[in-house]
Coordinates of C-alpha atoms in Angstrom, one line a residue:
Chain A
X14 CA 83.7 65.0 133.4
X15 CA 82.8 67.7 135.3
X16 CA 86.2 69.1 133.8
X17 CA 86.0 68.8 130.5
X18 CA 82.0 69.7 130.9
X19 CA 83.7 72.8 132.7
X20 CA 86.6 72.5 130.5
X21 CA 83.8 72.8 126.9
X22 CA 81.7 75.3 128.5
X23 CA 84.8 77.5 129.1
X24 CA 85.8 77.7 125.7
X25 CA 82.1 78.0 124.3
X26 CA 82.2 81.1 126.5
X27 CA 85.6 82.6 125.8
X28 CA 84.2 81.5 122.0
X29 CA 81.7 84.4 122.6
X30 CA 83.2 86.8 124.0
X31 CA 85.4 86.9 121.8
X32 CA 82.9 87.2 118.6
X33 CA 81.9 90.3 120.6
X34 CA 84.5 91.9 121.3
X35 CA 85.1 91.2 117.4
X36 CA 81.8 92.6 116.9
X37 CA 82.9 95.4 119.4
X38 CA 85.9 96.8 117.3
X39 CA 83.9 96.5 114.6
X40 CA 81.6 99.3 115.8
X41 CA 84.1 101.4 117.0
X42 CA 85.9 101.4 114.2
X43 CA 83.2 102.1 111.6
X44 CA 81.9 105.4 113.3
X45 CA 85.0 106.3 113.2
X46 CA 85.9 108.4 109.8
X47 CA 89.9 107.9 110.5
X48 CA 88.8 104.2 109.0
X49 CA 87.3 104.7 105.7
X50 CA 90.9 105.5 103.8
X51 CA 90.5 104.7 100.4
X52 CA 91.6 101.9 100.7
X53 CA 89.5 100.2 103.5
X54 CA 86.4 101.8 101.3
X55 CA 88.2 99.8 98.1
X56 CA 87.9 96.3 100.1
X57 CA 84.0 97.2 101.5
X58 CA 83.3 98.1 97.7
X59 CA 84.9 94.5 96.4
X60 CA 82.9 92.3 99.0
X61 CA 79.7 94.7 98.5
X62 CA 79.7 93.6 95.1
X63 CA 81.1 90.1 95.4
X64 CA 78.5 89.2 99.0
X65 CA 75.4 91.3 97.7
X66 CA 75.1 91.8 93.5
X67 CA 76.8 88.7 93.1
X68 CA 74.2 87.0 95.4
X69 CA 70.8 88.8 94.0
X70 CA 70.6 85.8 91.5
X71 CA 71.1 83.3 94.1
X72 CA 69.0 84.6 96.5
X73 CA 66.0 85.0 94.0
X74 CA 66.6 81.5 93.3
X75 CA 66.2 80.1 96.4
X76 CA 63.6 82.7 97.4
X77 CA 60.9 81.2 94.1
X78 CA 61.9 77.9 95.5
X79 CA 60.5 78.9 98.7
X80 CA 57.7 80.7 97.7
X81 CA 56.5 77.9 95.9
X82 CA 57.2 75.5 99.1
X83 CA 55.2 77.8 101.1
X84 CA 52.2 78.6 99.0
X85 CA 51.7 74.1 99.1
X86 CA 51.7 74.1 102.1
X87 CA 49.4 77.0 102.8
X88 CA 47.2 75.4 100.2
X89 CA 46.7 72.2 102.3
X90 CA 46.2 74.0 104.9
X91 CA 43.3 76.0 104.4
X92 CA 42.0 72.6 102.7
X93 CA 42.4 70.7 105.9
X94 CA 41.8 73.3 108.4
X95 CA 38.7 75.2 105.6
X96 CA 40.0 78.2 106.4
X97 CA 39.1 81.1 104.5
X98 CA 41.2 81.8 101.8
X99 CA 42.1 85.7 103.4
X100 CA 43.9 84.1 106.3
X101 CA 46.7 82.9 102.6
X102 CA 48.3 86.4 103.0
X103 CA 48.8 87.3 106.3
X104 CA 50.5 83.7 106.8
X105 CA 53.2 84.0 104.0
X106 CA 53.5 87.7 105.0
X107 CA 54.2 86.3 108.8
X108 CA 56.0 82.9 107.6
X109 CA 58.9 84.4 105.4
X110 CA 59.3 88.3 107.0
X111 CA 59.5 86.3 110.3
X112 CA 61.7 83.7 109.9
X113 CA 61.8 82.5 106.4
X114 CA 63.6 85.1 104.5
X115 CA 66.1 86.2 107.4
X116 CA 67.3 82.6 107.8
X117 CA 67.6 81.7 103.5
X118 CA 69.9 85.2 103.5
X119 CA 71.9 83.7 106.0
X120 CA 72.4 80.7 104.3
X121 CA 72.9 82.2 101.1
X122 CA 75.6 84.4 102.5
X123 CA 77.6 81.8 105.0
X124 CA 77.3 79.8 101.0
X125 CA 78.4 82.2 98.4
X126 CA 80.4 84.6 100.9
X127 CA 81.4 83.3 104.7
X128 CA 83.0 80.5 103.5
X129 CA 85.2 82.0 100.8
X130 CA 86.0 85.3 103.2
X131 CA 87.4 82.4 106.2
X132 CA 89.4 80.8 103.4
X133 CA 90.7 84.0 102.0
X134 CA 91.6 85.1 105.0
X135 CA 93.3 81.4 106.7
X136 CA 95.3 81.6 103.0
X137 CA 96.7 85.5 103.8
X138 CA 97.8 84.6 107.3
X139 CA 99.1 80.8 106.0
X140 CA 101.7 83.0 103.1
X141 CA 102.4 86.1 105.8
X142 CA 99.7 88.5 104.1
X143 CA 98.8 89.7 107.1
X144 CA 101.9 90.2 109.2
X145 CA 102.7 91.7 105.8
X146 CA 100.3 94.2 106.6
X147 CA 101.0 94.8 109.8
X148 CA 104.5 95.6 109.0
X149 CA 103.5 97.8 106.5
X150 CA 101.0 100.1 109.5
X151 CA 98.3 98.8 107.8
X152 CA 95.9 97.3 110.9
X153 CA 94.7 94.4 109.4
X154 CA 91.5 94.6 111.9
X155 CA 90.5 97.7 110.1
X156 CA 92.3 96.6 106.4
X157 CA 90.2 92.9 106.9
X158 CA 87.6 92.9 109.2
X159 CA 85.2 95.2 109.3
X160 CA 84.9 95.2 105.7
X161 CA 84.0 92.0 105.7
X162 CA 81.9 92.0 108.7
X163 CA 79.8 95.1 107.3
X164 CA 79.4 93.7 104.1
X165 CA 77.8 90.3 105.6
X166 CA 75.5 93.1 107.8
X167 CA 74.1 94.6 104.6
X168 CA 74.2 91.9 102.3
X169 CA 71.6 89.8 104.0
X170 CA 69.7 92.9 105.1
X171 CA 69.2 93.1 101.9
X172 CA 69.4 89.6 100.1
X173 CA 66.7 89.6 102.8
X174 CA 64.6 92.3 101.4
X175 CA 65.1 90.6 98.1
X176 CA 64.6 86.8 99.4
X177 CA 61.0 88.1 100.6
X178 CA 59.7 90.1 97.5
X179 CA 61.2 87.4 94.9
X180 CA 58.9 84.0 97.6
X181 CA 55.5 86.6 97.9
X182 CA 56.0 87.1 94.4
X183 CA 56.4 83.3 93.5
X184 CA 54.1 82.7 95.7
X185 CA 51.0 84.5 94.7
X186 CA 52.2 83.1 91.2
X187 CA 51.2 79.9 91.9
X188 CA 48.7 80.7 94.6
X189 CA 47.0 82.5 91.5
X190 CA 47.2 79.6 88.8
X191 CA 46.4 76.9 91.3
X192 CA 43.3 78.8 92.4
X193 CA 45.0 78.8 96.0
X194 CA 44.7 83.1 95.7
X195 CA 41.4 84.0 94.0
X196 CA 42.4 88.5 94.2
X197 CA 44.2 90.2 91.8
X198 CA 47.6 91.4 92.6
X199 CA 46.7 94.8 94.3
X200 CA 44.3 93.3 96.5
X201 CA 46.7 90.6 97.8
X202 CA 49.6 93.0 97.8
X203 CA 47.3 95.5 99.9
X204 CA 46.3 92.6 102.0
X205 CA 50.2 91.8 103.1
X206 CA 50.8 95.5 103.7
X207 CA 48.0 95.9 106.0
X208 CA 49.7 93.2 108.0
X209 CA 52.6 94.7 108.6
X210 CA 53.4 96.9 111.6
X211 CA 56.4 98.1 113.2
X212 CA 56.5 94.9 114.8
X213 CA 57.5 93.2 111.6
X214 CA 60.5 96.2 111.4
X215 CA 61.9 95.5 114.5
X216 CA 62.0 92.0 114.3
X217 CA 63.4 91.6 110.9
X218 CA 66.4 94.2 111.2
X219 CA 67.8 92.7 114.2
X220 CA 67.3 89.1 113.3
X221 CA 69.3 90.6 110.1
X222 CA 71.9 92.2 111.2
X223 CA 72.3 90.5 114.5
X224 CA 72.5 87.0 112.5
X225 CA 74.6 88.8 109.4
X226 CA 77.0 89.9 112.1
X227 CA 77.5 87.2 114.6
X228 CA 78.1 85.1 110.5
X229 CA 80.4 87.5 109.3
X230 CA 82.4 87.8 113.0
X231 CA 83.0 83.9 113.5
X232 CA 84.4 84.4 109.6
X233 CA 86.8 86.4 110.2
X234 CA 87.6 84.7 113.3
X235 CA 88.2 81.5 112.4
X236 CA 89.8 82.5 109.1
X237 CA 92.4 84.8 110.7
X238 CA 93.4 82.0 113.9
X239 CA 94.4 79.1 111.4
X240 CA 98.0 77.8 112.9
X241 CA 100.3 76.2 110.7
X242 CA 99.9 75.5 107.0
X243 CA 97.6 75.2 103.9
X244 CA 96.4 71.4 104.3
X245 CA 94.7 73.9 107.3
X246 CA 92.8 75.1 105.5
X247 CA 89.9 73.0 104.1
X248 CA 89.4 72.0 108.4
X249 CA 88.7 75.7 108.8
X250 CA 86.5 76.4 105.6
X251 CA 84.1 73.7 106.7
X252 CA 84.1 74.2 110.8
X253 CA 83.6 77.9 109.7
X254 CA 80.6 77.0 107.8
X255 CA 79.0 75.0 110.6
X256 CA 80.0 77.3 113.0
X257 CA 78.0 79.9 111.2
X258 CA 75.1 78.3 110.5
X259 CA 75.0 77.0 114.2
X260 CA 75.0 80.6 116.0
X261 CA 72.6 81.7 112.8
X262 CA 70.1 79.3 113.9
X263 CA 70.5 79.5 117.4
X264 CA 70.0 83.2 117.5
X265 CA 67.2 83.4 115.6
X266 CA 65.8 81.2 118.1
X267 CA 66.2 82.8 120.9
X268 CA 64.9 85.7 119.6
X269 CA 62.0 84.4 118.3
X270 CA 61.1 82.9 122.0
X271 CA 62.1 86.5 123.1
X272 CA 60.5 88.6 120.7
X273 CA 56.9 86.5 120.8
X274 CA 57.4 85.0 124.0
X275 CA 57.0 88.8 125.6
X276 CA 54.0 89.8 123.1
X277 CA 51.8 86.9 123.9
X278 CA 53.3 87.4 127.8
X279 CA 51.5 91.2 127.4
X280 CA 48.5 90.1 125.8
X281 CA 47.6 87.8 128.8
X282 CA 48.2 90.4 131.2
Chain B
X3 CA 138.5 151.8 124.2
X4 CA 140.3 148.5 125.2
X5 CA 139.7 145.7 122.7
X6 CA 138.3 142.8 124.0
X7 CA 140.2 140.1 122.1
X8 CA 137.0 136.9 121.6
X9 CA 138.3 133.2 120.7
X10 CA 135.7 132.2 118.0
X11 CA 134.9 128.0 119.0
X12 CA 134.1 125.7 116.3
X13 CA 130.6 124.9 116.7
X14 CA 129.9 121.0 117.4
X15 CA 127.4 119.9 115.4
X16 CA 124.7 118.5 117.7
X17 CA 124.2 114.3 117.9
X18 CA 121.9 113.3 115.2
X19 CA 119.1 111.7 116.7
X20 CA 118.4 108.0 117.6
X21 CA 116.1 105.9 115.0
X22 CA 116.5 102.9 116.2
X23 CA 117.9 101.1 119.3
X24 CA 118.5 97.4 120.1
X25 CA 119.1 97.7 124.1
X26 CA 120.6 94.5 125.4
X27 CA 118.5 93.0 122.4
X28 CA 118.5 89.3 123.0
X29 CA 115.9 87.0 120.0
X30 CA 116.4 83.7 119.4
X31 CA 113.5 83.0 116.8
X32 CA 110.7 80.0 116.8
X33 CA 112.7 78.7 113.7
X34 CA 115.7 76.7 113.4
X35 CA 116.9 79.1 111.1
X36 CA 116.2 82.3 112.0
X37 CA 118.8 84.8 112.7
X38 CA 119.8 84.7 116.5
X39 CA 121.3 87.4 119.0
X40 CA 122.1 87.3 122.5
X41 CA 122.4 90.3 124.5
X42 CA 123.3 92.8 121.1
X43 CA 123.5 96.9 121.5
X44 CA 122.9 98.6 118.2
X45 CA 122.1 102.4 117.0
X46 CA 121.1 103.5 114.3
X47 CA 121.0 107.3 113.5
X48 CA 119.4 109.6 111.6
X49 CA 121.5 109.6 108.1
X50 CA 123.1 106.1 108.5
X51 CA 123.9 103.4 107.1
X52 CA 124.3 99.8 108.4
X53 CA 125.1 97.3 107.0
X54 CA 124.6 93.7 108.6
X55 CA 125.7 90.1 106.7
X56 CA 124.3 87.7 108.5
X57 CA 125.4 83.8 107.3
X58 CA 123.4 82.7 104.4
X59 CA 121.7 79.6 106.2
X60 CA 119.7 82.4 108.5
X61 CA 116.6 83.9 107.5
X62 CA 116.4 87.6 108.8
X63 CA 112.5 87.9 108.3
X64 CA 111.8 87.1 112.5
X65 CA 114.3 89.5 113.5
X66 CA 113.4 92.8 111.6
X67 CA 109.6 91.6 112.7
X68 CA 111.4 91.9 116.1
X69 CA 112.3 95.3 114.7
X70 CA 108.8 96.3 114.1
X71 CA 107.2 95.5 116.9
X72 CA 105.0 92.3 115.3
X73 CA 107.1 89.6 118.0
X74 CA 108.1 90.1 121.1
X75 CA 111.8 89.8 121.7
X76 CA 113.4 87.3 124.4
X77 CA 115.0 90.0 126.8
X78 CA 115.9 93.7 126.0
X79 CA 114.0 96.7 124.3
X80 CA 113.7 97.8 120.7
X81 CA 113.3 101.8 120.6
X82 CA 112.1 103.0 117.5
X83 CA 112.5 107.0 118.0
X84 CA 112.8 106.6 121.5
X85 CA 108.9 104.7 121.5
X86 CA 108.9 101.1 122.0
X87 CA 106.6 98.4 120.9
X88 CA 105.0 97.6 124.4
X89 CA 101.7 97.8 125.6
X90 CA 98.5 98.0 123.9
X91 CA 98.3 101.6 122.1
X92 CA 98.1 99.7 118.7
X93 CA 97.1 102.7 116.8
X94 CA 100.4 104.1 118.2
X95 CA 102.4 101.6 116.9
X96 CA 100.6 101.1 113.2
X97 CA 101.5 104.8 113.2
X98 CA 105.1 104.3 114.0
X99 CA 105.4 100.9 111.7
X100 CA 104.0 103.5 108.6
X101 CA 107.4 105.4 109.3
X102 CA 109.2 102.2 108.4
X103 CA 109.8 101.4 104.7
X104 CA 110.9 97.9 104.7
X105 CA 111.5 95.2 101.8
X106 CA 110.9 91.6 103.3
X107 CA 112.5 88.9 102.7
X108 CA 110.3 85.7 101.1
X109 CA 106.5 86.6 100.5
X110 CA 105.6 90.0 100.7
X111 CA 102.7 90.3 98.5
X112 CA 99.2 90.5 99.6
X113 CA 98.0 87.9 97.0
X114 CA 94.6 89.3 96.2
X115 CA 95.5 92.8 95.0
X116 CA 97.7 93.7 91.7
X117 CA 101.1 94.6 92.1
X118 CA 100.6 98.7 91.9
X119 CA 98.2 98.5 94.5
X120 CA 100.0 96.4 96.6
X121 CA 102.7 99.2 96.4
X122 CA 100.0 102.3 97.0
X123 CA 98.3 100.7 99.6
X124 CA 100.7 101.9 102.9
X125 CA 100.9 104.9 101.5
X126 CA 97.1 105.8 100.8
X127 CA 96.1 104.4 103.8
X128 CA 98.2 106.7 105.6
X129 CA 97.4 109.6 103.0
X130 CA 100.8 110.5 102.5
X131 CA 100.3 111.7 98.5
X132 CA 102.9 109.0 96.5
X133 CA 101.6 110.0 92.7
X134 CA 104.3 112.1 91.7
X135 CA 106.6 111.0 94.3
X136 CA 105.9 107.0 92.9
X137 CA 106.3 108.4 89.2
X138 CA 109.9 109.4 90.2
X139 CA 111.2 106.1 92.4
X140 CA 109.7 104.3 89.3
X141 CA 112.0 106.4 86.7
X142 CA 114.6 106.4 89.0
X143 CA 114.5 102.1 89.4
X144 CA 113.9 102.5 85.1
X145 CA 110.4 100.9 85.0
X146 CA 108.3 101.8 82.6
X147 CA 105.2 102.0 85.3
X148 CA 103.7 100.0 88.2
X149 CA 102.6 96.7 87.4
X150 CA 99.1 95.9 86.8
X151 CA 99.4 91.8 86.8
X152 CA 99.1 90.2 89.8
X153 CA 102.4 89.3 92.6
X154 CA 102.2 86.1 90.6
X155 CA 103.0 86.7 86.9
X156 CA 104.5 88.9 87.8
X157 CA 108.7 87.4 87.3
X158 CA 110.8 87.6 90.4
X159 CA 113.3 90.8 89.2
X160 CA 110.5 93.4 88.5
X161 CA 108.9 92.3 91.4
X162 CA 111.4 92.8 93.8
X163 CA 112.2 96.4 92.1
X164 CA 108.7 97.2 93.2
X165 CA 108.9 96.2 96.3
X166 CA 112.2 98.8 96.7
X167 CA 109.2 101.3 94.8
X168 CA 107.0 101.0 98.1
X169 CA 110.0 100.9 100.4
X170 CA 110.9 103.9 99.5
X171 CA 107.4 105.6 98.7
X172 CA 106.3 106.8 101.6
X173 CA 109.1 108.9 103.4
X174 CA 110.4 106.5 106.1
X175 CA 112.1 107.9 108.4
X176 CA 114.2 104.1 109.0
X177 CA 114.8 102.0 105.8
X178 CA 114.7 98.1 106.7
X179 CA 116.5 96.3 103.3
X180 CA 116.6 92.6 103.6
X181 CA 118.5 91.0 100.9
X182 CA 116.9 93.5 98.3
X183 CA 120.0 92.8 95.6
X184 CA 118.4 89.0 96.0
X185 CA 116.5 87.7 92.1
X186 CA 118.2 91.7 91.3
X187 CA 120.9 91.7 88.8
X188 CA 123.9 93.2 90.3
X189 CA 124.0 96.0 87.3
X190 CA 121.5 97.3 89.6
X191 CA 123.0 97.8 92.5
X192 CA 124.6 101.8 92.2
X193 CA 121.1 103.3 91.4
X194 CA 120.0 101.0 94.7
X195 CA 123.0 102.6 96.1
X196 CA 122.7 106.2 95.0
X197 CA 119.1 106.1 96.0
X198 CA 120.4 105.1 99.6
X199 CA 122.6 108.2 100.4
X200 CA 119.6 110.1 98.7
X201 CA 116.9 109.3 101.3
X202 CA 120.1 108.9 103.9
X203 CA 120.8 112.8 103.4
X204 CA 117.2 113.8 104.8
X205 CA 117.7 111.9 106.9
X206 CA 116.2 108.3 106.8
X207 CA 118.4 105.5 108.8
X208 CA 119.2 102.4 106.9
X209 CA 119.6 98.6 108.0
X210 CA 120.8 97.0 105.3
X211 CA 120.5 93.2 105.7
X212 CA 122.6 90.9 103.7
X213 CA 123.3 87.3 103.4
X214 CA 126.1 87.6 100.3
X215 CA 129.7 87.7 101.2
X216 CA 131.0 89.2 98.4
X217 CA 129.1 92.7 99.0
X218 CA 130.0 95.3 96.4
X219 CA 132.5 97.6 97.4
X220 CA 131.2 100.7 97.1
X221 CA 132.2 103.9 98.9
X222 CA 128.4 105.6 100.0
X223 CA 128.7 109.0 101.0
X224 CA 128.2 109.4 104.1
X225 CA 130.0 106.1 104.6
X226 CA 128.2 103.2 106.4
X227 CA 129.0 100.8 108.8
X228 CA 129.9 97.5 108.1
X229 CA 128.6 94.4 110.7
X230 CA 128.7 91.0 110.7
X231 CA 126.4 88.8 112.9
X232 CA 128.5 85.7 114.7
X233 CA 127.6 83.9 117.5
X234 CA 124.9 85.7 118.0
X235 CA 126.6 88.3 118.2
X236 CA 127.3 91.6 116.3
X237 CA 131.0 92.3 115.4
X238 CA 132.1 95.2 113.8
X239 CA 133.9 94.9 110.3
X240 CA 136.9 97.4 110.1
X241 CA 136.4 97.8 105.8
X242 CA 133.2 96.0 105.0
X243 CA 131.8 93.0 104.0
X244 CA 133.6 92.4 101.4
X245 CA 136.8 92.4 103.0
X246 CA 136.0 89.7 105.7

């Protein structure tokens, strides 16, 4: 039993070490000018088009739907607790920017792009295309992994902003329609911007970038680790989805604890 | 004044540089039909053409991957331009591979790129100017232009000729041809042979692996060396593969 637990623990440590190694390698290659050859730039632009641009509509739809849920919940709590309506905007803003938008952006990118990336890389591996690139002197890490991880990171960050905007817009429209929000749009936006501080930025940027980087690294590692035949690829795809989601949720939880815990402590002191 | 008579000696040409060397090389491969070698030595110098005939049931892909440092040999050393493939200096290994042109046996294309992108990818990645050079090889091998279709939609003979172009395009120091005439009409043999002779004259070493027991009788200039892979050794053939 102890031995089995130890094996699982060491396996997890190995996985995390592999992810960190890939992310470190990606960071080093990204800042090296010689990495950015025309084919690598082309892969990055194609991947950004697929992951970020094509994902905008899905992000807006998700944001709008969750914006409705948030405003409905806000209205219920206003009635239940009898708090002033001015509380709605800051509550929405904090909930959206700090937690919901980054998480939703990760879900969109994992569903739309990470699983296809893992499938594509696994197919290339099984077909011998990765060996082909290697034989041509084209580093698969530079050509396949770096642009994909970067595109996932950039996409999660950009989509999180778009989703946050979509949620706020939907929330305001619905809140105004059901009389939960009685101020005009500019006053509403002004109250939101007043809530914006560097702490939000400090929280939003690492949350989107770290979560996106882990999701991108996991899908690349899983795709390139496939050993076997085409029939192994669906298993890789489903495992990647679960692993990436687990990583994103865990990172979100850890970052929330780290940030809120520290601020709370400072407040107490 | 005394007249001193000196004898003028014919200058001896220095031996050409070694491009590829297999030293005490043993490789057994991971698949049952991989071509195998035990304790062989092979030296390929600049401008040389070595034709290795393997039995039709054997596949050479793994062996060539060992030559390119993609897989380890069971024993011995593989040296390309006096450098081995050992260690973790991956940048050096990729630079070395960029000087090797290869026609692959089996799958040789990135499926989500079109054929033209596949052909130009290594050159563009390594910063080699390919524009005019590509045009020259396209004309030479009888194509109108590089295909803009995905590899799955191009017929095998055309794909094989595109493989030739890709291999020649990067001005390689070593050209490894695995079954280059596979899928291609025999009438294209002289065209390929002339192209090989041309790159050999500029110093490129060529390793041609064939499983065709009736290898066409062609007077390569300079002359080729013919070897046969049998009993996990390389045996010299005196007059050519087809004279066996």
